[in-house]
Backbone as JSON, one array per atom type, in Angstrom:
{
  "sequence": "XXXXXXXXXXXXXXXXXXXXXXXXXXXXXXXXXXXXXXXXXXXXXXXXXXXXXXXXXXXXXXXXXXXXXXXXXXXXXXXXXXXXXXXX",
  "N": [[11.65, -3.8, -14.22], [10.11, -2.03, -12.1], [11.6, -2.87, -9.28], [13.96, -1.56, -10.47], [13.51, 1.24, -10.56], [12.86, 1.2, -7.69], [15.62, 0.88, -6.57], [17.09, 3.34, -7.88], [15.8, 5.02, -6.73], [16.78, 5.41, -4.4], [19.46, 4.81, -4.76], [19.39, 8.33, -5.47], [18.27, 9.35, -3.1], [16.63, 8.92, -1.94], [13.34, 7.86, -0.26], [11.12, 5.01, -0.53], [8.51, 4.19, 0.83], [8.44, 6.12, 1.2], [9.23, 8.93, -0.13], [8.19, 8.55, -3.07], [5.74, 6.64, -4.16], [6.16, 3.15, -5.57], [4.65, 0.95, -8.04], [5.15, -2.36, -9.03], [4.45, -4.83, -11.91], [3.29, -7.64, -12.53], [4.24, -8.74, -10.75], [6.14, -10.93, -9.88], [8.77, -12.77, -8.52], [10.63, -12.0, -6.96], [9.98, -9.1, -6.13], [8.02, -9.74, -4.0], [10.38, -10.38, -2.57], [12.32, -8.05, -2.36], [13.62, -5.08, -0.85], [12.0, -1.92, 0.04], [9.28, -4.71, -0.1], [7.35, -5.24, -3.01], [4.54, -3.79, -3.72], [2.38, -5.19, -6.23], [1.02, -5.58, -9.88], [-0.73, -8.99, -10.13], [-1.38, -11.4, -12.72], [-3.94, -13.83, -14.08], [-2.39, -16.08, -14.83], [-2.45, -19.13, -15.21], [-5.07, -19.07, -15.99], [-5.05, -17.5, -18.1], [-3.22, -18.93, -19.09], [-4.6, -21.39, -20.04], [-6.9, -20.5, -21.66], [-6.01, -20.18, -23.58], [-4.38, -22.09, -24.93], [-7.07, -23.56, -24.75], [-8.36, -22.11, -27.21], [-6.09, -22.42, -29.08], [-6.54, -25.4, -29.94], [-9.6, -25.9, -30.23], [-9.12, -23.94, -32.71], [-7.35, -25.98, -34.21], [-8.85, -28.26, -34.56], [-10.7, -27.4, -35.74], [-13.03, -26.3, -35.08], [-12.9, -23.76, -34.52], [-14.17, -21.41, -34.89], [-15.87, -18.12, -34.24], [-13.78, -15.49, -32.99], [-12.73, -14.87, -29.96], [-13.26, -12.62, -26.94], [-11.41, -12.12, -24.5], [-12.04, -11.21, -21.29], [-9.86, -10.9, -17.84], [-9.16, -11.03, -14.63], [-7.46, -9.24, -12.69], [-5.07, -8.98, -9.73], [-4.6, -7.24, -7.07], [-1.68, -7.07, -5.32], [-1.04, -5.81, -1.65], [1.5, -4.36, -1.19], [4.93, -3.14, 0.48], [5.78, -1.05, -0.56], [4.28, 1.51, -1.85], [2.39, 4.48, -0.37], [0.6, 6.57, 1.43], [-1.43, 8.99, -0.02], [0.16, 12.48, -0.48], [-1.03, 15.4, 0.88], [-0.41, 18.95, -0.65]],
  "CA": [[10.99, -2.18, -13.87], [9.89, -1.19, -10.68], [12.47, -2.83, -8.64], [14.7, -0.64, -11.2], [12.66, 2.7, -10.37], [13.26, 1.78, -6.17], [17.06, 1.04, -6.5], [16.99, 4.49, -8.62], [14.98, 6.54, -5.95], [17.35, 4.86, -3.34], [20.73, 5.63, -4.92], [19.05, 9.2, -5.06], [19.0, 10.07, -2.24], [15.3, 9.26, -1.95], [13.04, 6.66, -0.05], [10.21, 4.15, -1.08], [7.39, 4.77, -0.17], [8.18, 7.63, 2.0], [9.1, 9.98, -0.84], [7.8, 7.87, -4.05], [5.49, 4.96, -4.13], [6.08, 2.31, -6.96], [3.54, 0.06, -8.23], [5.23, -3.13, -10.49], [3.26, -5.19, -12.82], [3.4, -9.02, -13.29], [4.51, -9.77, -9.53], [7.53, -11.67, -9.87], [9.13, -13.74, -7.62], [11.97, -11.05, -6.39], [8.73, -8.53, -5.53], [7.65, -9.99, -2.44], [12.25, -10.18, -1.22], [13.16, -6.82, -2.36], [13.65, -3.76, 0.28], [10.8, -2.72, 1.11], [8.59, -5.77, -0.4], [7.2, -4.65, -3.46], [2.94, -3.75, -4.13], [2.61, -5.4, -7.23], [-0.62, -6.31, -9.78], [-0.22, -10.36, -10.59], [-2.2, -11.79, -13.23], [-3.87, -15.06, -13.91], [-0.78, -16.68, -15.6], [-3.0, -20.21, -15.33], [-5.84, -19.06, -16.78], [-4.38, -16.93, -19.64], [-2.62, -20.1, -20.56], [-5.95, -22.88, -20.23], [-7.66, -20.28, -22.62], [-4.96, -20.2, -24.92], [-4.74, -23.94, -24.72], [-8.04, -24.24, -25.58], [-8.07, -21.49, -28.14], [-5.75, -23.27, -30.47], [-6.92, -26.76, -29.91], [-10.28, -25.7, -31.58], [-8.54, -23.92, -34.25], [-6.85, -26.76, -34.96], [-9.26, -28.88, -34.3], [-11.76, -26.38, -36.89], [-14.18, -25.69, -34.37], [-12.33, -22.1, -33.55], [-15.1, -20.48, -35.2], [-15.24, -16.75, -34.31], [-12.36, -15.02, -32.76], [-13.73, -14.01, -29.18], [-12.25, -11.71, -26.25], [-10.96, -12.87, -23.16], [-10.97, -10.88, -20.0], [-9.59, -11.82, -16.9], [-9.04, -9.91, -13.35], [-6.14, -9.35, -12.13], [-5.17, -9.03, -8.58], [-3.77, -5.83, -6.33], [-1.1, -7.53, -4.05], [0.04, -4.61, -1.62], [3.18, -4.99, -0.36], [5.26, -2.13, 1.19], [6.46, 0.53, -1.83], [3.32, 2.74, -1.57], [2.62, 5.22, 0.86], [-0.57, 6.94, 1.65], [-1.34, 10.43, -0.46], [0.01, 13.49, 0.98], [-1.77, 16.77, 0.52], [0.55, 19.64, -1.08]],
  "C": [[11.38, -0.86, -12.81], [10.82, -0.99, -9.87], [13.68, -1.85, -9.2], [14.43, 0.69, -10.05], [12.96, 2.79, -8.76], [14.23, 1.74, -5.88], [17.54, 2.6, -6.87], [16.72, 5.77, -8.05], [16.25, 6.47, -4.69], [18.31, 5.77, -3.79], [20.93, 7.59, -5.19], [18.51, 10.28, -4.1], [17.6, 10.07, -1.48], [14.63, 7.84, -1.37], [11.39, 6.34, -0.5], [9.63, 3.71, 0.26], [7.72, 6.51, 0.64], [8.45, 9.19, 0.89], [8.15, 10.03, -2.38], [7.51, 6.1, -3.52], [6.28, 3.57, -5.75], [5.14, 0.78, -6.57], [4.47, -1.08, -9.4], [4.05, -4.09, -10.71], [3.95, -6.64, -12.85], [3.39, -10.03, -11.88], [5.3, -11.2, -9.9], [7.9, -11.37, -8.95], [9.98, -12.93, -6.59], [10.91, -9.59, -5.61], [8.61, -9.14, -4.35], [9.3, -9.77, -1.64], [12.58, -9.24, -1.78], [12.81, -6.01, -1.01], [12.69, -2.44, -0.4], [9.46, -4.31, -0.11], [7.92, -4.8, -1.32], [5.58, -4.79, -3.94], [3.47, -3.95, -6.33], [1.46, -6.17, -8.47], [-0.34, -7.87, -10.0], [-1.5, -10.23, -11.83], [-2.11, -13.11, -13.42], [-3.31, -16.07, -14.69], [-2.22, -17.99, -15.74], [-4.0, -19.8, -16.19], [-6.08, -18.49, -17.99], [-4.5, -18.33, -19.86], [-3.47, -21.3, -20.79], [-6.99, -21.89, -21.48], [-7.17, -20.02, -23.82], [-5.0, -21.48, -25.7], [-5.67, -23.94, -25.84], [-8.9, -23.32, -27.16], [-7.71, -21.96, -29.37], [-6.1, -24.56, -30.35], [-7.85, -26.28, -30.84], [-10.39, -25.11, -32.49], [-8.16, -24.89, -34.6], [-7.44, -28.27, -35.18], [-10.69, -28.59, -35.7], [-12.21, -26.39, -36.34], [-14.05, -24.28, -33.69], [-14.07, -21.21, -33.65], [-14.77, -18.69, -35.05], [-14.43, -16.39, -32.69], [-13.39, -14.17, -31.07], [-12.39, -13.04, -28.18], [-12.24, -12.32, -24.89], [-10.75, -11.1, -22.03], [-11.19, -11.47, -18.93], [-9.19, -10.5, -15.66], [-7.85, -10.1, -12.54], [-5.98, -8.68, -10.83], [-4.12, -8.26, -8.29], [-2.93, -6.35, -5.57], [0.27, -6.81, -3.3], [1.07, -5.48, -0.69], [3.78, -3.49, 0.05], [5.87, -0.71, 0.32], [5.44, 1.42, -2.58], [2.58, 2.85, -0.54], [1.23, 5.73, 0.64], [-0.45, 8.36, 0.65], [-0.9, 11.29, 0.38], [-0.02, 14.39, 0.11], [-0.36, 17.9, 0.5], [2.01, 19.95, -0.12]]
}
């Protein structure tokens, strides 16, 4: 979506990040290779997958117990698609 916004801004004669800042989510491979490189949020996919696999395994073994919430910390990957806040 963010890459599409960047392209649409360019087609509308706007510049990223000059006129518009764009931030993506999920840190796809293309983010670092777009023009400009996209600022994005990276999720800890391996950690999330391991937690899901462990919870599923515990359920299958009959040791699931109480369902719990998981909290994962994302990481902001600064690219060049965001600019400074302009006043007025």
